[in-house]
Amino acid sequence: MALIVQKFGGTSVGTPEKIRNAAKRIIQAANEGNQVIAVVSAMGKTTDELVKLAGEMTSKPSKREMDMLLTTGEQITISLLAMALEEAGHPAESLTGWQAGIQTESLHGNARILDIDTKRIELLLNEGKIAVVAGFQGWTASQSITTLGRGGSDTTAVALAAALRADKCEIYTDVTGVFTTDPRVVKHARKLAAISYDEMLELANLGAGVLHPRAVEFAKNYGVKLEVRSSMEEERGTIVEEEAEMENNLVVRGLAFEGNVTKITIENLPNGLNTLSSVFSLLADNNINVDIIIQSVNKQEKTNISFSIDSAIFDETVQLLEQNKGQLGFGQILHEDGLAKVSIVGSGMISNPGVAAQMFKALSDKDIMIKMVSTSEIKVSTVVGQQDMINAIETLHDVFELDARVPVQHA
Ligand code: ADP
Ligand code: ASP
Ligand code: MG
């Protein structure tokens, strides 16, 4: 008997009809002789609506109360899905995050899972029931309710699969798998049969919303066999695994992009040994996530530091730096907003020099100005103007031959 975790995202449980459809797929797996744990998200756009509702009360809601509010979304879905399963003749029981034993660190709004006590789920499974678990939530050692960050239901599913040593974790969503890039943006994006954990982790971190980055991290660390597939169509999805064969002998597997990037430049910092560590420790201690960093020495004793951040945290970042201006000793802060990050990812880059050069040439041929660059072994990211983002994605998708209309040959 196999143990399977099936996760259904918001659009896949957005209406009573869709919840019944999810129930059908779960029962199908159970009838094939599997033990099934279902993990669900809030229905449709419920989480966004709850965020808006909080905004009616206050412009600065406390993170604790936001978690209390947002976790209600998933609680609606678990109960409805359990009812649908029972109605269809299969015993089921719903569990909130704490009932499912999901313990997290005490960081409201973006907590990491620390441990899962699987006893209660195992008890349900042994009684022949389907366990229906609320995604995106957990609780802390001091019994506070937490959430795992937007899109975090994927992480609940994969973490449960790891803790229960499940044979498989299936992520059911509104596309048929992981594509070369977001199929809603590039019409001829191609569905990938397989992708490696490392490539998927880069894509997820660089903005491909199809999987929560921490879900991929768990899958990689615990070797969870992961499949992303459609909740509405039967076709096989994309397998995320340790080593994925490269189709068409390509070096780039996919593209990711993010539209809300701001570049901050701190001018005329003292050019000392501790400069970088003082600036970035301050930001890190205040949970400010910095992305690409560039340092340039302008005069002998002065240096400029530029870095990119998510535009949503611009105000708090500048405020924090200004509060510490005396101690850091800089001149002024400049910024450029309206930027976007476009990245290419592929494990083939390790053994193929010149991929970055090819990317830069393709963008400059289209008169797209590159403002920042960062690379790792398997990715190159560029920051460009937001107005150039779509053009950049389409250009790179073409140049690296990712189009669905190119016939697939296996390596
Ligand atoms: P769910 O509610 O099921 O968790 P999400 O909206 O979080 O669904 O993720 C699915 C969406 O991810 C797709 O509708 C698609 O627009 C987007 N997406 C972004 N990049 C990719 C990609 N490379 N492959 C597939 N989908 C992608
Ligand atoms: N409902 C949460 C969100 O919208 C979690 C999830 O869907 O994964 O972010
Ligand atoms: Mg999602």
Short mmCIF file of C-alpha atoms and ligand atoms in Angstrom, two decimals:
data_model
loop_
_atom_site.label_atom_id
_atom_site.label_comp_id
_atom_site.label_asym_id
_atom_site.label_seq_id
_atom_site.Cartn_x
_atom_site.Cartn_y
_atom_site.Cartn_z
CA MET A 1 0.00 0.00 0.00
CA ALA A 2 1.43 3.36 -1.01
CA LEU A 3 1.13 6.60 0.94
CA ILE A 4 0.33 9.65 -1.16
CA VAL A 5 0.02 13.34 -0.27
CA GLN A 6 -2.21 15.26 -2.68
CA LYS A 7 -2.29 19.05 -2.49
CA PHE A 8 -5.02 21.17 -4.09
CA GLY A 9 -4.36 24.87 -4.60
CA GLY A 10 -6.84 27.75 -4.33
CA THR A 11 -8.27 27.66 -7.85
CA SER A 12 -8.59 23.87 -7.64
CA VAL A 13 -10.97 24.21 -4.66
CA GLY A 14 -12.45 27.58 -5.66
CA THR A 15 -16.11 26.42 -5.87
CA PRO A 16 -18.22 23.60 -4.36
CA GLU A 17 -18.05 21.89 -7.76
CA LYS A 18 -14.25 22.02 -7.74
CA ILE A 19 -14.13 20.70 -4.18
CA ARG A 20 -16.26 17.76 -5.33
CA ASN A 21 -13.83 17.25 -8.22
CA ALA A 22 -10.89 17.23 -5.79
CA ALA A 23 -12.78 14.70 -3.64
CA LYS A 24 -13.21 12.51 -6.72
CA ARG A 25 -9.48 12.49 -7.43
CA ILE A 26 -8.66 11.72 -3.80
CA ILE A 27 -11.15 8.85 -3.69
CA GLN A 28 -9.78 7.50 -6.97
CA ALA A 29 -6.31 7.30 -5.39
CA ALA A 30 -7.78 5.70 -2.23
CA ASN A 31 -9.71 3.15 -4.31
CA GLU A 32 -6.48 2.19 -6.03
CA GLY A 33 -5.34 0.98 -2.61
CA ASN A 34 -3.40 4.04 -1.41
CA GLN A 35 -3.52 5.84 1.91
CA VAL A 36 -4.17 9.49 1.12
CA ILE A 37 -3.50 12.74 2.93
CA ALA A 38 -5.09 15.75 1.23
CA VAL A 39 -3.66 19.22 1.84
CA VAL A 40 -5.73 22.19 0.72
CA SER A 41 -5.47 25.93 0.26
CA ALA A 42 -8.15 28.54 0.89
CA MET A 43 -10.91 28.66 -1.74
CA GLY A 44 -10.11 30.82 -4.78
CA LYS A 45 -9.03 34.31 -3.80
CA THR A 46 -10.14 33.99 -0.15
CA THR A 47 -6.71 34.84 1.28
CA ASP A 48 -6.51 38.05 -0.78
CA GLU A 49 -10.02 38.98 0.35
CA LEU A 50 -9.11 38.41 3.99
CA VAL A 51 -6.03 40.63 3.56
CA LYS A 52 -8.30 43.33 2.12
CA LEU A 53 -10.76 42.90 4.99
CA ALA A 54 -7.98 43.47 7.53
CA GLY A 55 -7.16 46.67 5.65
CA GLU A 56 -10.66 47.92 6.48
CA MET A 57 -9.75 47.78 10.16
CA THR A 58 -6.24 49.18 10.18
CA SER A 59 -3.40 50.07 7.84
CA LYS A 60 -0.93 48.27 10.13
CA PRO A 61 -2.51 45.02 11.32
CA SER A 62 -0.48 43.03 13.82
CA LYS A 63 1.18 39.99 12.28
CA ARG A 64 -0.28 37.77 14.97
CA GLU A 65 -3.84 38.80 14.18
CA MET A 66 -3.18 38.50 10.43
CA ASP A 67 -2.18 34.88 10.97
CA MET A 68 -5.30 34.28 13.04
CA LEU A 69 -7.40 35.76 10.23
CA LEU A 70 -5.71 34.16 7.22
CA THR A 71 -5.73 30.64 8.65
CA THR A 72 -9.53 30.72 8.63
CA GLY A 73 -9.43 30.46 4.81
CA GLU A 74 -7.91 26.99 4.81
CA GLN A 75 -10.17 25.94 7.69
CA ILE A 76 -13.23 26.50 5.47
CA THR A 77 -11.81 24.29 2.73
CA ILE A 78 -10.80 21.36 4.97
CA SER A 79 -14.26 21.04 6.45
CA LEU A 80 -16.01 21.31 3.07
CA LEU A 81 -13.67 18.79 1.47
CA ALA A 82 -14.12 16.34 4.35
CA MET A 83 -17.92 16.71 3.91
CA ALA A 84 -17.60 16.11 0.14
CA LEU A 85 -15.50 12.97 0.77
CA GLU A 86 -18.00 11.60 3.28
CA GLU A 87 -20.88 12.46 0.98
CA ALA A 88 -19.16 10.43 -1.73
CA GLY A 89 -18.96 7.51 0.68
CA HIS A 90 -15.39 7.73 1.97
CA PRO A 91 -14.61 8.35 5.66
CA ALA A 92 -12.51 11.48 6.17
CA GLU A 93 -11.52 13.88 8.91
CA SER A 94 -10.27 17.44 8.67
CA LEU A 95 -7.31 18.76 10.67
CA THR A 96 -6.07 22.31 11.16
CA GLY A 97 -2.30 22.88 11.21
CA TRP A 98 -1.95 22.37 14.96
CA GLN A 99 -4.19 19.31 14.94
CA ALA A 100 -1.94 17.87 12.26
CA GLY A 101 1.05 18.43 14.55
CA ILE A 102 2.77 21.05 12.41
CA GLN A 103 5.13 22.99 14.64
CA THR A 104 6.80 26.14 13.35
CA GLU A 105 9.20 28.81 14.52
CA SER A 106 7.52 31.84 16.04
CA LEU A 107 7.80 34.23 13.09
CA HIS A 108 4.30 35.40 12.24
CA GLY A 109 3.54 35.67 8.53
CA ASN A 110 6.51 33.68 7.24
CA ALA A 111 7.29 30.87 9.68
CA ARG A 112 9.37 27.82 8.85
CA ILE A 113 8.21 24.34 9.79
CA LEU A 114 10.44 22.93 12.54
CA ASP A 115 8.85 19.60 13.24
CA ILE A 116 5.75 17.53 12.51
CA ASP A 117 4.21 15.17 15.03
CA THR A 118 2.45 12.76 12.67
CA LYS A 119 0.73 10.61 15.34
CA ARG A 120 -2.76 11.96 14.82
CA ILE A 121 -2.60 11.69 11.03
CA GLU A 122 -1.27 8.15 11.28
CA LEU A 123 -4.11 7.23 13.62
CA LEU A 124 -6.65 8.50 11.07
CA LEU A 125 -4.97 6.63 8.24
CA ASN A 126 -4.96 3.44 10.26
CA GLU A 127 -8.71 3.84 10.80
CA GLY A 128 -9.06 3.86 7.00
CA LYS A 129 -9.84 7.57 6.87
CA ILE A 130 -8.58 10.24 4.53
CA ALA A 131 -6.78 12.98 6.47
CA VAL A 132 -7.64 16.43 5.16
CA VAL A 133 -5.05 18.94 6.37
CA ALA A 134 -5.15 22.75 6.21
CA GLY A 135 -2.19 24.04 4.24
CA PHE A 136 -0.16 27.18 5.00
CA GLN A 137 -0.51 27.02 8.80
CA GLY A 138 1.10 25.68 11.93
CA TRP A 139 1.63 26.59 15.54
CA THR A 140 4.53 27.45 17.76
CA ALA A 141 5.82 25.84 20.94
CA SER A 142 3.98 28.58 22.83
CA GLN A 143 0.75 27.71 21.01
CA SER A 144 0.49 30.71 18.71
CA ILE A 145 -0.98 30.15 15.27
CA THR A 146 1.41 30.96 12.41
CA THR A 147 1.39 31.00 8.60
CA LEU A 148 4.14 29.88 6.26
CA GLY A 149 4.18 32.78 3.77
CA ARG A 150 1.99 33.25 0.70
CA GLY A 151 1.81 30.10 -1.39
CA GLY A 152 2.87 28.06 1.64
CA SER A 153 0.37 25.21 1.27
CA ASP A 154 2.83 23.56 -1.10
CA THR A 155 5.30 23.49 1.78
CA THR A 156 2.77 21.90 4.15
CA ALA A 157 2.20 19.14 1.59
CA VAL A 158 5.86 18.39 0.92
CA ALA A 159 6.84 18.63 4.59
CA LEU A 160 4.08 16.15 5.48
CA ALA A 161 5.23 13.86 2.68
CA ALA A 162 8.76 14.02 4.10
CA ALA A 163 7.67 13.44 7.71
CA LEU A 164 5.40 10.53 6.79
CA ARG A 165 7.94 9.11 4.31
CA ALA A 166 5.20 9.19 1.69
CA ASP A 167 5.81 7.47 -1.61
CA LYS A 168 4.78 10.56 -3.54
CA CYS A 169 3.56 14.13 -3.25
CA GLU A 170 1.23 15.39 -5.97
CA ILE A 171 0.65 19.13 -6.34
CA TYR A 172 -2.66 19.70 -8.17
CA THR A 173 -2.98 23.16 -9.66
CA ASP A 174 -4.49 25.19 -12.50
CA VAL A 175 -1.77 24.43 -15.08
CA THR A 176 -0.72 21.01 -16.35
CA GLY A 177 2.80 21.16 -14.92
CA VAL A 178 5.93 23.25 -14.69
CA PHE A 179 6.53 25.10 -17.95
CA THR A 180 9.64 26.71 -19.44
CA THR A 181 8.13 29.93 -18.11
CA ASP A 182 4.71 31.12 -16.91
CA PRO A 183 2.33 29.85 -19.62
CA ARG A 184 -0.02 32.74 -18.87
CA VAL A 185 2.67 35.15 -20.04
CA VAL A 186 4.36 33.24 -22.87
CA LYS A 187 1.74 31.46 -24.95
CA HIS A 188 4.16 28.97 -26.44
CA ALA A 189 5.84 28.02 -23.18
CA ARG A 190 6.54 24.29 -23.15
CA LYS A 191 5.57 21.87 -20.40
CA LEU A 192 8.58 20.09 -18.94
CA ALA A 193 8.42 16.34 -18.40
CA ALA A 194 10.94 16.67 -15.58
CA ILE A 195 13.08 19.22 -13.78
CA SER A 196 15.78 18.84 -11.13
CA TYR A 197 15.29 20.01 -7.52
CA ASP A 198 18.10 22.55 -7.93
CA GLU A 199 16.65 24.08 -11.09
CA MET A 200 13.15 24.17 -9.61
CA LEU A 201 14.51 25.79 -6.45
CA GLU A 202 16.17 28.54 -8.50
CA LEU A 203 13.04 29.11 -10.60
CA ALA A 204 10.82 29.22 -7.49
CA ASN A 205 13.17 31.63 -5.71
CA LEU A 206 13.38 33.82 -8.81
CA GLY A 207 9.63 34.29 -9.08
CA ALA A 208 8.01 31.24 -10.72
CA GLY A 209 4.92 31.10 -8.50
CA VAL A 210 4.01 27.52 -9.38
CA LEU A 211 5.79 26.09 -6.30
CA HIS A 212 6.65 27.66 -2.95
CA PRO A 213 10.48 27.72 -2.67
CA ARG A 214 10.50 26.05 0.76
CA ALA A 215 8.45 23.18 -0.63
CA VAL A 216 11.21 22.50 -3.15
CA GLU A 217 13.82 22.80 -0.39
CA PHE A 218 12.01 20.12 1.66
CA ALA A 219 11.63 17.91 -1.40
CA LYS A 220 15.34 18.16 -2.14
CA ASN A 221 16.50 17.66 1.44
CA TYR A 222 14.29 14.63 2.05
CA GLY A 223 14.21 13.20 -1.49
CA VAL A 224 10.42 13.59 -1.79
CA LYS A 225 9.13 12.51 -5.19
CA LEU A 226 7.13 15.47 -6.40
CA GLU A 227 4.73 15.85 -9.32
CA VAL A 228 3.04 19.10 -10.38
CA ARG A 229 -0.11 18.41 -12.39
CA SER A 230 -3.55 19.68 -13.30
CA SER A 231 -6.56 19.21 -11.04
CA MET A 232 -8.89 19.39 -14.05
CA GLU A 233 -7.07 17.33 -16.69
CA GLU A 234 -5.84 13.76 -16.52
CA GLU A 235 -2.50 14.18 -18.32
CA ARG A 236 0.77 13.50 -16.49
CA GLY A 237 2.44 16.54 -15.00
CA THR A 238 6.06 17.48 -14.32
CA ILE A 239 8.27 15.34 -12.12
CA VAL A 240 10.65 17.24 -9.83
CA GLU A 241 13.57 14.99 -8.94
CA GLU A 242 17.32 14.84 -8.22
CA GLU A 243 18.57 14.45 -11.79
CA ALA A 244 16.35 15.39 -14.69
CA GLU A 245 17.25 14.54 -18.26
CA MET A 246 17.73 17.60 -20.50
CA GLU A 247 15.36 17.72 -23.44
CA ASN A 248 16.76 18.94 -26.78
CA ASN A 249 20.28 19.12 -25.27
CA LEU A 250 19.49 22.64 -24.10
CA VAL A 251 21.49 24.56 -21.54
CA VAL A 252 18.58 26.62 -20.23
CA ARG A 253 15.65 24.79 -18.64
CA GLY A 254 13.40 27.74 -17.92
CA LEU A 255 12.92 31.46 -17.26
CA ALA A 256 11.51 33.26 -14.25
CA PHE A 257 10.67 36.87 -13.64
CA GLU A 258 9.56 39.29 -10.94
CA GLY A 259 7.99 42.65 -11.68
CA ASN A 260 8.47 44.69 -8.53
CA VAL A 261 12.10 45.44 -7.99
CA THR A 262 13.69 48.61 -6.58
CA LYS A 263 17.39 49.39 -6.66
CA ILE A 264 18.80 51.28 -3.69
CA THR A 265 22.22 52.95 -3.75
CA ILE A 266 23.92 54.09 -0.55
CA GLU A 267 26.50 56.69 -1.55
CA ASN A 268 29.80 57.58 0.04
CA LEU A 269 30.10 55.04 2.78
CA PRO A 270 33.48 54.89 4.52
CA ASN A 271 35.57 52.35 2.60
CA GLY A 272 36.45 50.22 5.62
CA LEU A 273 36.80 46.54 6.35
CA ASN A 274 33.47 46.44 8.19
CA THR A 275 31.36 48.50 5.80
CA LEU A 276 29.60 45.67 4.00
CA SER A 277 29.03 43.68 7.15
CA SER A 278 27.59 46.69 9.05
CA VAL A 279 25.10 47.54 6.30
CA PHE A 280 23.94 44.01 5.59
CA SER A 281 23.87 42.84 9.22
CA LEU A 282 21.59 45.77 9.98
CA LEU A 283 19.26 44.79 7.14
CA ALA A 284 19.36 41.08 8.00
CA ASP A 285 18.69 41.71 11.71
CA ASN A 286 15.54 43.53 10.63
CA ASN A 287 14.43 40.69 8.31
CA ILE A 288 14.99 42.76 5.17
CA ASN A 289 15.66 40.45 2.28
CA VAL A 290 18.29 41.86 -0.06
CA ASP A 291 18.87 40.42 -3.49
CA ILE A 292 21.61 41.50 -5.94
CA ILE A 293 24.48 43.47 -4.37
CA ILE A 294 27.02 45.65 -6.18
CA GLN A 295 29.88 47.52 -4.51
CA SER A 296 31.88 50.20 -6.29
CA VAL A 297 34.74 52.20 -4.83
CA ASN A 298 34.42 55.74 -6.14
CA LYS A 299 37.21 57.55 -4.31
CA GLN A 300 39.93 55.93 -2.31
CA GLU A 301 38.31 56.28 1.06
CA LYS A 302 34.65 56.14 -0.04
CA THR A 303 32.49 53.39 -1.47
CA ASN A 304 28.98 53.06 -2.92
CA ILE A 305 26.80 50.02 -2.32
CA SER A 306 23.79 49.21 -4.49
CA PHE A 307 21.32 46.43 -3.87
CA SER A 308 17.94 45.35 -5.11
CA ILE A 309 14.89 44.62 -2.97
CA ASP A 310 11.22 43.85 -3.44
CA SER A 311 9.55 47.26 -3.96
CA ALA A 312 7.01 46.42 -1.23
CA ILE A 313 9.70 46.82 1.47
CA PHE A 314 11.23 50.03 0.08
CA ASP A 315 9.81 52.39 2.71
CA GLU A 316 10.86 50.30 5.69
CA THR A 317 14.33 49.73 4.20
CA VAL A 318 15.04 53.43 3.65
CA GLN A 319 13.60 54.31 7.04
CA LEU A 320 15.89 51.80 8.74
CA LEU A 321 18.98 53.06 6.87
CA GLU A 322 18.16 56.71 7.62
CA GLN A 323 17.70 55.88 11.32
CA ASN A 324 21.23 54.45 11.30
CA LYS A 325 22.81 57.10 9.09
CA GLY A 326 25.07 58.47 11.83
CA GLN A 327 26.47 55.08 12.70
CA LEU A 328 26.91 53.91 9.09
CA GLY A 329 28.29 57.29 8.01
CA PHE A 330 26.99 57.47 4.44
CA GLY A 331 26.25 60.51 2.26
CA GLN A 332 22.85 59.96 0.71
CA ILE A 333 20.48 57.24 -0.48
CA LEU A 334 19.40 57.11 -4.12
CA HIS A 335 16.84 54.76 -5.58
CA GLU A 336 15.39 53.58 -8.86
CA ASP A 337 12.01 51.86 -8.90
CA GLY A 338 9.92 50.41 -11.72
CA LEU A 339 12.44 47.62 -12.27
CA ALA A 340 12.02 43.92 -12.95
CA LYS A 341 14.22 40.85 -12.67
CA VAL A 342 14.45 38.36 -15.52
CA SER A 343 16.42 35.15 -14.96
CA ILE A 344 17.45 32.09 -16.94
CA VAL A 345 17.98 28.78 -15.14
CA GLY A 346 19.51 25.49 -16.28
CA SER A 347 21.98 22.94 -14.95
CA GLY A 348 23.50 22.75 -18.44
CA MET A 349 25.13 26.14 -17.79
CA ILE A 350 27.73 24.56 -15.51
CA SER A 351 29.51 22.98 -18.46
CA ASN A 352 28.70 25.61 -21.10
CA PRO A 353 30.58 28.90 -20.78
CA GLY A 354 29.16 31.85 -22.65
CA VAL A 355 25.52 31.48 -21.66
CA ALA A 356 25.54 34.79 -19.78
CA ALA A 357 27.19 36.50 -22.76
CA GLN A 358 24.50 35.07 -25.04
CA MET A 359 21.82 36.41 -22.71
CA PHE A 360 23.36 39.91 -22.55
CA LYS A 361 23.76 40.04 -26.35
CA ALA A 362 20.14 38.94 -26.93
CA LEU A 363 18.90 41.71 -24.62
CA SER A 364 21.18 44.40 -26.05
CA ASP A 365 20.11 43.44 -29.61
CA LYS A 366 16.59 44.39 -28.46
CA ASP A 367 17.84 47.67 -26.92
CA ILE A 368 17.05 46.41 -23.43
CA MET A 369 19.29 48.09 -20.86
CA ILE A 370 20.64 45.75 -18.15
CA LYS A 371 20.97 47.54 -14.81
CA MET A 372 22.20 44.78 -12.51
CA VAL A 373 23.41 41.22 -12.92
CA SER A 374 23.91 38.24 -10.65
CA THR A 375 24.93 34.70 -11.43
CA SER A 376 25.23 31.31 -9.80
CA GLU A 377 26.35 28.00 -11.27
CA ILE A 378 22.94 27.36 -12.78
CA LYS A 379 21.34 30.79 -13.23
CA VAL A 380 21.88 34.28 -14.58
CA SER A 381 19.61 37.10 -13.36
CA THR A 382 19.36 40.55 -14.90
CA VAL A 383 17.53 43.59 -13.62
CA VAL A 384 15.84 45.57 -16.40
CA GLY A 385 13.16 48.26 -16.63
CA GLN A 386 9.64 46.97 -15.94
CA GLN A 387 8.55 48.21 -19.36
CA ASP A 388 11.11 45.85 -20.96
CA MET A 389 10.22 42.78 -18.90
CA ILE A 390 7.84 40.99 -21.29
CA ASN A 391 10.03 41.75 -24.30
CA ALA A 392 13.04 40.35 -22.41
CA ILE A 393 11.21 37.15 -21.44
CA GLU A 394 9.93 36.53 -24.97
CA THR A 395 13.34 37.28 -26.49
CA LEU A 396 15.18 34.91 -24.14
CA HIS A 397 12.53 32.21 -24.53
CA ASP A 398 13.20 32.34 -28.29
CA VAL A 399 16.97 32.64 -28.15
CA PHE A 400 17.35 29.65 -25.82
CA GLU A 401 14.93 27.60 -27.97
CA LEU A 402 12.38 26.89 -25.26
CA ASP A 403 9.31 27.24 -27.49
CA ALA A 404 6.72 24.45 -27.40
CA ARG A 405 6.78 24.40 -31.20
CA VAL A 406 10.39 23.11 -31.19
CA PRO A 407 10.06 19.29 -31.28
CA VAL A 408 11.34 17.60 -28.12
CA GLN A 409 14.33 15.27 -28.41
CA HIS A 410 15.63 13.57 -25.32
CA ALA A 411 19.32 13.78 -24.47
P1 ADP B 1 -2.24 27.16 -6.67
O1 ADP B 1 -3.37 28.03 -6.26
O2 ADP B 1 -2.67 25.85 -7.24
O3 ADP B 1 -1.17 27.02 -5.62
P2 ADP B 1 -0.56 29.10 -8.02
O4 ADP B 1 -1.28 30.27 -8.62
O5 ADP B 1 0.16 29.31 -6.76
O6 ADP B 1 -1.59 27.90 -7.93
O7 ADP B 1 0.49 28.51 -9.09
C1 ADP B 1 0.10 28.19 -10.39
C2 ADP B 1 0.41 29.36 -11.31
O8 ADP B 1 1.83 29.52 -11.39
C3 ADP B 1 0.00 29.15 -12.75
O9 ADP B 1 -1.35 29.52 -12.94
C4 ADP B 1 0.97 30.02 -13.53
O10 ADP B 1 0.40 31.25 -13.93
C5 ADP B 1 2.10 30.32 -12.53
N1 ADP B 1 3.44 29.99 -13.04
C6 ADP B 1 4.53 30.82 -12.96
N2 ADP B 1 5.59 30.27 -13.51
C7 ADP B 1 5.21 29.04 -13.96
C8 ADP B 1 5.89 27.98 -14.63
N3 ADP B 1 7.20 28.06 -14.94
N4 ADP B 1 5.18 26.87 -14.95
C9 ADP B 1 3.87 26.77 -14.63
N5 ADP B 1 3.18 27.75 -14.01
C10 ADP B 1 3.83 28.87 -13.67
N1 ASP B 2 -3.95 30.46 0.86
C1 ASP B 2 -2.55 30.83 0.94
C2 ASP B 2 -2.22 31.89 -0.10
O1 ASP B 2 -3.08 32.29 -0.86
C3 ASP B 2 -1.63 29.65 0.84
C4 ASP B 2 -1.62 28.92 -0.47
O2 ASP B 2 -2.55 29.06 -1.28
O3 ASP B 2 -0.67 28.18 -0.71
O4 ASP B 2 -1.11 32.35 -0.14
MG MG B 3 0.49 28.16 -5.04
#
